[in-house]
Amino acid sequence: MISGKTLTAMARKWRRKATSSRGMISLLSDQVDKPFVADKGHFVVYTTDGKRFMVPLSYLDSSIFQGLFKMSEEVFGFSCNGPIRVPCDAAAMEYAVPLIGRGLAGDLEKALLNIVVPGRCTVSSTASLGPRPQVLVY
Amino acid sequence: MVSGLMNFLTACFQSRSKGYTRKGSDAAGKQDGLLWYKDLGQHINGEFSMAVVQANSLLEDQSQVESGNLSVHESGPCGTFVGVYDGHGGPETSRYINDHLFQHLKRCASEQQSMSADVIRKAFQATEDGFLSVVTKLWPLNPQIAAVGSCCLVGVICNGTLYVANLGDSRAVMGKLVGATGEVAAVQLSTEHNASIESVRQELYSNHPDDSQVVVLKHNVWRVKGIIQISRSIGDFYLKKAEFNRAPLYSKFRLREPLKRPILSAEPSISVHQLEPHDRFLIFASDGLWEHLSNQEAVDIVQKHPHSGSARALVKAALQEAAKKREMRYSDMKKIERGVRRHFHDDITVIVIFLDTNPISRASSMKSPNLSVRGGGVNLPPKAPEPNRWSIQ
């Protein structure tokens, strides 16, 4: 029999874990005093609406980021004078990136890429995102 | 027939593949992750330093330093030959140049019994012609070979004269001692052919008066026909010959109107300089370096650094600058694997040639044997085997 106290402790632990996994990617454009160098182990991309995302290096292995980079090359070419720009907006990025951290299978990642990148399937606002991430995973 | 073609392909593109996997030997250079370097070597006119960092899945930059006999005859001209070949669309053209241009130069120098701008021009033309015959043979099986090309930067030092020949946007810069304070100024020796340069666009417009779209500004970058940034190269026959600008070439390379005349050229810009005692060193590098360092910044780094490792110091400075622009740490950028690394920086090749001003040591070095060093890289796949780009399916 699990006591109420234990349940509360477990809930706290799970909440901490969930918060830290969401924290793996951070939207920094509103934090004016943050220095413009990514934290250790991270890289930076900008979305089409100018929002800055700091992403763990391990995400470079995901099909989503490899697809986004390939499309960035096709749309913008290789830029040598500034940060990397990806051809999707912040809403699509916020939607897609937590899913990478949860370890989607390769074919699901590809399906997700079809959703987040305009031209494949336009996503212009959060309202048009449709089902929340959980729905896609299950 | 098929096996003959396979042998031909192997000879064309893989004849030097053993050279890329040499490890541990100082003579051949060292490989450290995606960085290859030869910190110090001796050419007939002094010392040299060489470094290459790979970003593409298959290294598209190729490079060489050849020193000693510059002709096929023992009695022919002696000197130093430097080549930096920055490929695009794949490594095939730059590899082909690395394997053939110097041989053509030696043959042309033997025929004319001397070194000259004309000899270098003929060697470029022979290399272009040779690669055209390769593309013609491969086209039926692998039409995408028509969209592979390479920039080509060459330096030849012979009898106190420096020749610099260039196609594309690699660059040669001299460090020249000026005044009595020991200050070393940067002097650019090569002419570049990139559509970002106003005079290059004007040349394209005047050569194609009937085509207002011969250069197009796309996402803030000028591109020839909206496709490619450079206006001169070896290869890229899809923009030189109409028969290679058609299906089944990928549609992104095909033009709406049939090609009436070549858009890209293989005619090098050649400059000739008489070397003087104040001419201290030469930096030859692909645009991967010059995207991040100015001519003077590069010259200052070489001037302050010991000869040994100076090329590696330039590569490191460029990578640090690239990391800063990408808003990340240099130590983190170095961890990124080739392929995806291309989104963070380009392949970078640097060759620093120090010019020995001491006539005694120069005289003794005349007796040194011929030297040949090729810039290396990683071409074996880390995980799954790389598909053979030109195998017969």
Coordinates of C-alpha atoms in Angstrom, one line a residue:
Chain A
M1 CA 0.0 0.0 0.0
I2 CA 1.5 3.3 -1.1
S3 CA 1.0 6.1 1.3
G4 CA -0.2 9.6 0.4
K5 CA 3.1 11.0 1.4
T6 CA 5.0 8.6 -1.0
L7 CA 2.6 9.4 -3.8
T8 CA 3.3 13.2 -3.3
A9 CA 7.0 12.6 -3.3
M10 CA 6.7 10.5 -6.5
A11 CA 4.6 13.2 -8.2
R12 CA 7.2 15.8 -7.3
K13 CA 10.0 13.7 -8.6
W14 CA 8.1 13.1 -11.9
R15 CA 7.3 16.8 -12.2
R16 CA 11.1 17.7 -11.7
K17 CA 12.0 15.1 -14.4
A18 CA 9.4 16.5 -16.8
T19 CA 10.5 20.1 -16.2
S20 CA 14.2 19.2 -16.8
S21 CA 13.4 17.3 -20.0
R22 CA 11.4 20.3 -21.3
G23 CA 14.4 22.5 -20.3
M24 CA 16.6 20.6 -22.8
I25 CA 15.7 23.1 -25.4
S26 CA 15.2 26.7 -24.5
L27 CA 13.8 29.7 -26.3
L28 CA 16.2 32.5 -25.4
S29 CA 15.2 35.4 -27.6
D30 CA 13.3 37.2 -24.8
Q31 CA 16.2 36.9 -22.3
V32 CA 18.1 40.0 -23.1
D33 CA 20.9 39.6 -20.6
K34 CA 21.8 36.1 -21.7
P35 CA 25.2 36.0 -23.5
F36 CA 25.0 35.0 -27.2
V37 CA 27.1 31.8 -26.8
A38 CA 25.2 28.6 -26.3
D39 CA 25.6 26.6 -23.1
K40 CA 28.2 23.8 -23.1
G41 CA 27.0 20.9 -25.3
H42 CA 24.5 23.0 -27.3
F43 CA 24.1 24.6 -30.7
V44 CA 21.8 27.4 -31.8
V45 CA 19.3 27.8 -34.6
Y46 CA 17.0 30.7 -35.5
T47 CA 13.5 30.1 -36.9
T48 CA 12.0 32.2 -39.7
D49 CA 10.3 34.5 -37.2
G50 CA 13.6 35.3 -35.7
K51 CA 13.3 33.3 -32.5
R52 CA 16.5 31.7 -31.1
F53 CA 16.6 28.1 -30.0
M54 CA 19.4 26.5 -28.0
V55 CA 19.5 22.7 -28.7
P56 CA 21.6 19.8 -27.3
L57 CA 24.3 18.6 -29.7
S58 CA 22.8 15.0 -29.5
Y59 CA 19.7 16.3 -31.3
L60 CA 21.9 16.6 -34.5
D61 CA 21.6 12.8 -34.8
S62 CA 17.8 13.1 -35.2
S63 CA 16.1 12.8 -38.6
I64 CA 14.2 16.0 -37.8
F65 CA 17.3 18.2 -37.4
Q66 CA 19.0 16.5 -40.3
G67 CA 15.9 17.2 -42.4
L68 CA 15.6 20.8 -41.2
F69 CA 19.3 21.4 -42.0
K70 CA 18.9 20.0 -45.5
M71 CA 16.0 22.2 -46.1
S72 CA 17.8 25.2 -44.6
E73 CA 20.5 24.5 -47.2
E74 CA 18.0 24.3 -50.0
V75 CA 16.1 27.4 -49.0
F76 CA 18.9 29.7 -47.7
G77 CA 22.1 28.0 -49.0
F78 CA 25.0 27.6 -46.6
S79 CA 25.4 30.8 -44.7
C80 CA 28.9 31.7 -43.5
N81 CA 28.2 35.1 -41.9
G82 CA 25.8 34.3 -39.1
P83 CA 23.8 31.7 -37.2
I84 CA 22.0 28.8 -38.7
R85 CA 18.4 29.6 -39.9
V86 CA 15.8 26.8 -40.3
P87 CA 12.8 27.1 -42.6
C88 CA 10.1 26.8 -39.9
D89 CA 8.6 29.1 -37.3
A90 CA 9.0 29.1 -33.5
A91 CA 5.6 27.4 -32.9
A92 CA 6.6 24.5 -35.1
M93 CA 10.0 24.2 -33.4
E94 CA 8.4 24.3 -29.9
Y95 CA 6.1 21.5 -31.1
A96 CA 8.7 19.3 -32.7
V97 CA 11.8 19.5 -30.5
P98 CA 10.5 18.0 -27.2
L99 CA 9.5 15.0 -29.3
I100 CA 13.1 14.4 -30.3
G101 CA 14.1 14.3 -26.7
R102 CA 11.5 11.6 -26.1
G103 CA 13.1 9.4 -28.7
L104 CA 10.7 9.1 -31.6
A105 CA 11.3 6.2 -34.0
G106 CA 12.8 7.3 -37.3
D107 CA 9.7 7.0 -39.4
L108 CA 7.7 9.1 -36.9
E109 CA 10.4 11.7 -37.0
K110 CA 10.1 11.9 -40.8
A111 CA 6.3 12.2 -40.5
L112 CA 6.8 15.0 -38.0
L113 CA 9.1 16.8 -40.4
N114 CA 6.3 16.8 -42.9
I115 CA 4.2 18.7 -40.4
V116 CA 6.6 21.3 -39.1
V117 CA 8.2 22.5 -42.4
P118 CA 6.2 24.9 -44.5
G119 CA 6.2 23.8 -48.2
R120 CA 5.8 20.3 -47.1
C121 CA 2.8 21.2 -44.9
T122 CA 2.3 24.8 -43.7
V123 CA 2.3 25.5 -40.1
S124 CA 1.7 29.2 -39.5
S125 CA 0.5 29.4 -35.9
T126 CA 0.1 27.4 -32.8
A127 CA -3.6 27.2 -33.4
S128 CA -3.0 25.3 -36.6
L129 CA -0.7 22.7 -34.9
G130 CA -3.7 20.4 -34.4
P131 CA -3.2 17.5 -32.0
R132 CA -0.8 18.1 -29.1
P133 CA 2.5 16.1 -29.1
Q134 CA 1.1 13.3 -26.9
V135 CA -1.4 12.4 -29.6
L136 CA 1.3 12.0 -32.1
V137 CA 3.5 9.8 -29.9
Y138 CA 0.7 7.4 -29.0
Chain B
M1 CA 32.9 -3.9 -71.2
V2 CA 31.4 -3.3 -67.8
S3 CA 34.5 -4.4 -66.0
G4 CA 36.6 -2.1 -68.3
L5 CA 34.4 0.8 -67.3
M6 CA 34.7 -0.1 -63.6
N7 CA 38.4 -0.1 -63.9
F8 CA 38.3 3.2 -65.6
L9 CA 36.2 4.7 -62.9
T10 CA 38.5 3.2 -60.2
A11 CA 41.5 4.7 -62.0
C12 CA 39.8 8.1 -62.3
F13 CA 38.6 8.6 -58.7
Q14 CA 40.2 6.1 -56.4
S15 CA 43.8 6.0 -57.5
R16 CA 44.9 8.1 -54.6
S17 CA 42.5 6.8 -52.0
K18 CA 45.3 5.0 -50.2
G19 CA 46.8 8.4 -49.6
Y20 CA 43.9 9.6 -47.5
T21 CA 44.2 6.9 -44.9
R22 CA 47.9 7.3 -44.1
K23 CA 48.3 7.8 -40.4
G24 CA 51.0 8.5 -37.9
S25 CA 53.8 9.3 -40.4
D26 CA 55.2 12.8 -40.3
A27 CA 56.2 12.6 -43.9
A28 CA 52.6 12.0 -45.1
G29 CA 50.9 14.2 -42.5
K30 CA 48.7 13.3 -39.5
Q31 CA 45.0 12.8 -39.1
D32 CA 43.3 13.9 -35.9
G33 CA 39.5 13.4 -36.2
L34 CA 38.4 15.6 -39.0
L35 CA 41.7 17.6 -39.0
W36 CA 44.6 16.6 -41.2
Y37 CA 47.9 18.4 -40.9
K38 CA 51.5 18.5 -41.9
D39 CA 53.0 21.0 -39.5
L40 CA 56.3 21.5 -41.3
G41 CA 57.9 20.3 -44.5
Q42 CA 60.7 21.4 -46.8
H43 CA 60.2 22.5 -50.4
I44 CA 62.9 23.6 -52.7
N45 CA 62.5 27.3 -51.9
G46 CA 62.0 27.0 -48.1
E47 CA 59.6 25.5 -45.5
F48 CA 55.9 24.9 -45.8
S49 CA 53.0 24.1 -43.5
M50 CA 49.7 22.5 -44.5
A51 CA 46.3 21.8 -42.8
V52 CA 42.9 20.6 -43.8
V53 CA 39.7 20.4 -41.8
Q54 CA 36.8 18.4 -43.2
A55 CA 33.2 19.4 -43.0
N56 CA 31.6 17.5 -45.9
S57 CA 30.7 13.8 -45.6
L58 CA 33.3 13.2 -48.4
L59 CA 36.1 15.8 -48.4
E60 CA 35.5 18.1 -51.4
D61 CA 38.8 20.1 -50.9
Q62 CA 41.9 18.5 -52.3
S63 CA 45.4 19.9 -52.2
Q64 CA 49.0 19.2 -53.0
V65 CA 52.6 20.6 -52.6
E66 CA 55.1 19.3 -55.2
S67 CA 58.7 20.4 -55.1
G68 CA 61.7 19.6 -57.3
N69 CA 61.5 18.9 -60.9
L70 CA 58.7 20.7 -62.7
S71 CA 59.1 18.9 -66.0
V72 CA 59.3 15.3 -67.2
H73 CA 63.0 15.8 -68.1
E74 CA 65.9 15.8 -65.6
S75 CA 67.3 19.0 -67.1
G76 CA 63.9 20.9 -67.0
P77 CA 62.9 23.7 -64.7
C78 CA 62.9 23.1 -60.9
G79 CA 60.7 24.8 -58.3
T80 CA 57.6 24.5 -56.1
F81 CA 54.1 23.7 -57.2
V82 CA 51.1 24.4 -54.9
G83 CA 47.5 23.4 -55.7
V84 CA 44.2 24.0 -53.7
Y85 CA 41.1 22.5 -55.4
D86 CA 37.8 23.3 -53.7
G87 CA 35.2 20.9 -55.2
H88 CA 31.4 21.3 -55.2
G89 CA 28.6 18.9 -55.9
G90 CA 31.0 16.0 -54.9
P91 CA 34.7 15.3 -54.7
E92 CA 35.2 13.9 -58.2
T93 CA 36.4 17.0 -60.0
S94 CA 38.8 18.1 -57.3
R95 CA 40.2 14.6 -57.0
Y96 CA 40.7 14.5 -60.7
I97 CA 42.6 17.8 -60.7
N98 CA 44.8 16.6 -57.9
D99 CA 45.7 13.5 -59.9
H100 CA 46.2 15.2 -63.3
L101 CA 46.9 18.9 -63.3
F102 CA 50.5 18.7 -62.1
Q103 CA 51.3 15.9 -64.6
H104 CA 49.9 18.1 -67.4
L105 CA 52.0 21.0 -66.1
K106 CA 55.2 18.9 -66.2
R107 CA 54.4 17.8 -69.7
C108 CA 53.7 21.3 -71.0
A109 CA 56.8 22.7 -69.2
S110 CA 58.9 19.9 -70.9
E111 CA 57.5 20.8 -74.4
Q112 CA 58.3 24.5 -73.9
Q113 CA 61.5 23.8 -71.9
S114 CA 60.6 26.5 -69.4
M115 CA 57.9 27.6 -67.0
S116 CA 55.5 30.4 -68.1
A117 CA 52.0 31.6 -67.7
D118 CA 51.3 29.9 -71.0
V119 CA 52.4 26.5 -69.7
I120 CA 50.1 26.9 -66.7
R121 CA 47.2 28.0 -69.0
K122 CA 47.7 24.9 -71.2
A123 CA 47.8 22.6 -68.1
F124 CA 44.5 24.0 -66.9
Q125 CA 43.0 23.5 -70.4
A126 CA 44.3 19.9 -70.6
T127 CA 42.8 19.2 -67.2
E128 CA 39.4 20.6 -68.2
D129 CA 39.5 18.6 -71.5
G130 CA 40.5 15.4 -69.6
F131 CA 37.6 15.8 -67.1
L132 CA 35.2 16.5 -70.0
S133 CA 36.1 13.2 -71.5
V134 CA 35.4 11.5 -68.1
V135 CA 32.0 13.2 -67.9
T136 CA 31.2 12.3 -71.5
K137 CA 31.9 8.6 -70.7
L138 CA 30.0 8.6 -67.4
W139 CA 27.0 10.7 -68.5
P140 CA 24.9 7.7 -69.8
L141 CA 25.2 5.9 -66.4
N142 CA 25.6 8.8 -64.0
P143 CA 24.4 12.1 -65.5
Q144 CA 24.8 13.9 -62.1
I145 CA 28.6 13.9 -62.8
A146 CA 27.8 16.9 -65.1
A147 CA 26.9 19.0 -62.1
V148 CA 30.2 18.3 -60.2
G149 CA 33.0 20.9 -60.5
S150 CA 35.9 22.5 -58.7
C151 CA 37.7 25.8 -58.0
C152 CA 41.3 25.6 -58.9
L153 CA 44.1 27.7 -57.3
V154 CA 47.7 27.1 -58.4
G155 CA 51.0 28.7 -57.4
V156 CA 54.3 27.9 -59.1
I157 CA 57.6 29.3 -57.8
C158 CA 60.4 28.9 -60.4
N159 CA 63.7 30.8 -60.7
G160 CA 62.6 33.6 -58.5
T161 CA 59.3 34.1 -60.3
L162 CA 55.9 33.3 -58.7
Y163 CA 53.0 32.5 -60.9
V164 CA 49.5 32.4 -59.4
A165 CA 46.6 31.0 -61.5
N166 CA 43.0 30.8 -60.3
L167 CA 39.5 29.7 -61.2
G168 CA 36.8 30.3 -58.6
D169 CA 37.0 31.7 -55.1
S170 CA 40.0 30.2 -53.4
R171 CA 42.7 32.8 -52.7
A172 CA 46.5 33.4 -52.5
V173 CA 47.8 36.1 -50.2
M174 CA 51.4 37.2 -49.7
G175 CA 52.9 38.4 -46.4
K176 CA 55.3 41.1 -47.3
L177 CA 57.7 42.9 -44.9
V178 CA 57.2 46.7 -45.1
G179 CA 59.1 49.4 -43.4
A180 CA 61.8 49.0 -40.7
T181 CA 59.4 48.1 -37.9
G182 CA 59.0 44.5 -38.9
E183 CA 55.4 45.0 -40.0
V184 CA 54.1 42.4 -42.5
A185 CA 51.4 43.6 -44.9
A186 CA 49.0 41.3 -46.7
V187 CA 49.0 41.5 -50.5
Q188 CA 46.4 39.5 -52.4
L189 CA 47.8 37.7 -55.4
S190 CA 44.8 36.0 -56.9
T191 CA 41.8 37.2 -58.8
E192 CA 38.5 35.6 -57.7
H193 CA 35.5 34.6 -59.7
N194 CA 32.6 34.8 -57.4
A195 CA 29.3 36.5 -58.4
S196 CA 29.4 38.5 -55.1
I197 CA 32.0 40.7 -56.8
E198 CA 30.6 43.5 -58.9
S199 CA 33.2 43.1 -61.7
V200 CA 32.4 39.4 -62.0
R201 CA 28.7 40.2 -62.5
Q202 CA 29.5 42.9 -65.1
E203 CA 31.6 40.3 -67.0
L204 CA 28.7 37.9 -67.0
Y205 CA 26.2 40.6 -68.1
S206 CA 28.5 41.7 -70.9
N207 CA 29.1 38.1 -72.1
H208 CA 25.4 37.4 -72.0
P209 CA 23.7 40.6 -73.1
D210 CA 20.5 38.7 -74.0
D211 CA 20.1 37.2 -70.5
S212 CA 19.1 39.6 -67.7
Q213 CA 18.9 36.6 -65.4
V214 CA 22.5 35.4 -65.9
V215 CA 23.1 36.4 -62.3
V216 CA 20.3 36.4 -59.7
L217 CA 20.3 37.7 -56.1
K218 CA 18.7 34.9 -54.0
H219 CA 18.5 35.1 -50.2
N220 CA 21.1 37.9 -50.3
V221 CA 23.6 35.8 -52.2
W222 CA 24.4 36.4 -55.9
R223 CA 24.3 33.2 -58.0
V224 CA 25.1 32.5 -61.6
K225 CA 21.7 31.4 -63.1
G226 CA 20.4 31.4 -59.5
I227 CA 22.4 28.1 -59.0
I228 CA 26.2 28.6 -58.3
Q229 CA 28.2 31.4 -56.8
I230 CA 31.4 31.0 -58.9
S231 CA 31.7 32.0 -62.6
R232 CA 34.8 30.0 -63.5
S233 CA 35.7 26.4 -62.7
I234 CA 36.9 23.0 -63.9
G235 CA 34.0 20.7 -64.6
D236 CA 30.4 22.0 -64.1
F237 CA 29.7 21.0 -67.7
Y238 CA 25.9 21.4 -67.2
L239 CA 26.6 25.2 -67.4
K240 CA 29.1 24.9 -70.2
K241 CA 27.6 22.5 -72.8
A242 CA 24.0 22.2 -73.8
E243 CA 24.2 18.4 -74.2
F244 CA 24.8 18.1 -70.4
N245 CA 21.9 20.5 -69.4
R246 CA 19.0 18.1 -70.0
A247 CA 17.2 15.2 -68.4
P248 CA 18.0 13.0 -66.5
L249 CA 20.1 15.7 -64.8
Y250 CA 18.3 16.8 -61.6
S251 CA 15.8 19.6 -62.5
K252 CA 17.4 22.1 -60.1
F253 CA 20.4 22.2 -62.4
R254 CA 18.4 22.4 -65.6
L255 CA 17.9 25.8 -67.3
R256 CA 14.6 26.9 -68.8
E257 CA 16.2 28.1 -72.0
P258 CA 18.6 25.9 -73.9
L259 CA 22.3 26.8 -73.3
K260 CA 23.4 28.8 -76.3
R261 CA 27.0 29.4 -75.1
P262 CA 29.0 28.4 -72.1
I263 CA 28.0 30.4 -69.0
L264 CA 30.9 29.3 -66.8
S265 CA 34.5 29.5 -68.1
A266 CA 37.7 27.5 -67.4
E267 CA 40.0 30.3 -68.4
P268 CA 42.3 31.0 -65.3
S269 CA 43.3 34.5 -64.2
I270 CA 47.1 34.3 -64.0
S271 CA 49.4 36.9 -62.4
V272 CA 53.2 36.8 -62.4
H273 CA 55.4 38.3 -59.6
Q274 CA 59.1 38.6 -59.4
L275 CA 59.9 37.6 -55.8
E276 CA 61.8 40.0 -53.6
P277 CA 63.7 39.6 -50.3
H278 CA 60.9 41.2 -48.4
D279 CA 58.4 38.6 -49.6
R280 CA 58.2 36.4 -46.6
F281 CA 55.4 33.8 -47.1
L282 CA 52.4 32.9 -49.2
I283 CA 49.1 31.6 -47.9
F284 CA 47.0 29.5 -50.3
A285 CA 43.6 28.6 -49.0
S286 CA 40.1 27.6 -50.0
D287 CA 37.2 30.1 -49.4
G288 CA 36.4 28.1 -46.2
L289 CA 39.3 30.1 -44.6
W290 CA 38.6 33.5 -46.1
E291 CA 34.9 33.4 -45.1
H292 CA 36.2 33.8 -41.5
L293 CA 39.5 35.6 -41.7
S294 CA 40.6 38.8 -43.6
N295 CA 43.8 38.8 -45.6
Q296 CA 45.6 40.8 -42.9
E297 CA 44.3 38.7 -40.0
A298 CA 45.6 35.6 -41.7
V299 CA 49.0 37.2 -42.4
D300 CA 49.3 38.5 -38.8
I301 CA 48.6 35.0 -37.5
V302 CA 51.3 33.4 -39.7
Q303 CA 53.8 36.2 -38.8
K304 CA 53.3 35.7 -35.1
H305 CA 53.4 31.9 -35.2
P306 CA 56.5 29.7 -35.5
H307 CA 56.7 28.2 -39.1
S308 CA 55.8 24.8 -37.7
G309 CA 52.0 24.5 -37.3
S310 CA 51.2 27.8 -38.9
A311 CA 48.6 26.3 -41.3
R312 CA 47.0 24.6 -38.4
A313 CA 46.9 27.9 -36.4
L314 CA 45.0 29.5 -39.4
V315 CA 42.5 26.6 -39.5
K316 CA 41.9 26.9 -35.7
A317 CA 41.4 30.7 -35.9
A318 CA 38.9 30.2 -38.7
L319 CA 37.0 27.5 -36.8
Q320 CA 36.9 29.7 -33.7
E321 CA 35.4 32.5 -35.7
A322 CA 32.9 30.1 -37.3
A323 CA 31.8 28.9 -33.8
K324 CA 31.4 32.5 -32.7
K325 CA 29.1 33.3 -35.7
R326 CA 27.1 30.1 -34.9
E327 CA 26.8 31.3 -31.3
M328 CA 28.4 28.2 -29.9
R329 CA 31.6 27.0 -28.2
Y330 CA 34.5 26.0 -30.4
S331 CA 35.0 22.9 -28.2
D332 CA 31.5 21.8 -29.0
M333 CA 31.7 22.5 -32.8
K334 CA 34.7 20.2 -33.0
K335 CA 32.5 17.3 -31.7
I336 CA 30.1 17.6 -34.7
E337 CA 30.5 14.8 -37.2
R338 CA 31.4 15.3 -40.9
G339 CA 28.3 15.7 -43.1
V340 CA 26.2 17.7 -40.6
R341 CA 29.3 19.7 -39.8
R342 CA 29.0 21.3 -43.2
H343 CA 26.1 23.4 -41.8
F344 CA 28.6 24.9 -39.3
H345 CA 31.5 25.5 -41.6
D346 CA 33.0 24.6 -45.0
D347 CA 35.9 22.3 -45.8
I348 CA 39.0 24.4 -45.1
T349 CA 42.4 23.9 -46.8
V350 CA 45.4 26.0 -45.9
I351 CA 49.0 25.8 -47.3
V352 CA 51.6 28.3 -46.1
I353 CA 54.7 28.5 -48.2
F354 CA 57.6 30.2 -46.5
L355 CA 60.1 31.9 -48.9
D356 CA 63.7 31.2 -48.0
T357 CA 65.7 34.4 -48.5
N358 CA 69.0 32.8 -47.6
P359 CA 70.8 32.0 -50.9
I360 CA 73.1 29.5 -49.3
S361 CA 70.3 27.3 -47.8
R362 CA 68.4 27.7 -51.1
A363 CA 71.5 26.4 -53.0
S364 CA 71.8 23.4 -50.7
S365 CA 68.1 22.6 -51.0
M366 CA 68.4 22.4 -54.8
K367 CA 70.0 19.0 -54.2
S368 CA 67.0 17.8 -52.3
P369 CA 64.9 15.0 -53.9
N370 CA 61.5 15.6 -55.4
L371 CA 58.7 16.0 -52.8
S372 CA 55.0 15.3 -53.1
V373 CA 52.4 15.8 -50.3
R374 CA 48.7 15.5 -50.6
G375 CA 46.2 17.1 -48.2
G376 CA 44.3 14.3 -46.5
G377 CA 40.9 13.7 -45.0
V378 CA 38.5 11.0 -43.8
N379 CA 36.7 9.2 -46.6
L380 CA 35.8 6.0 -45.0
P381 CA 32.3 6.0 -43.5
P382 CA 32.1 6.0 -39.7
K383 CA 28.9 3.9 -39.5
A384 CA 27.3 2.5 -42.7
P385 CA 29.2 2.0 -45.9
E386 CA 29.0 5.1 -48.2
P387 CA 27.2 4.2 -51.4
N388 CA 29.6 4.1 -54.3
R389 CA 28.5 7.2 -56.2
W390 CA 29.5 5.9 -59.6
S391 CA 28.9 2.2 -59.3
I392 CA 26.8 0.5 -62.0
Q393 CA 23.3 -0.1 -60.7

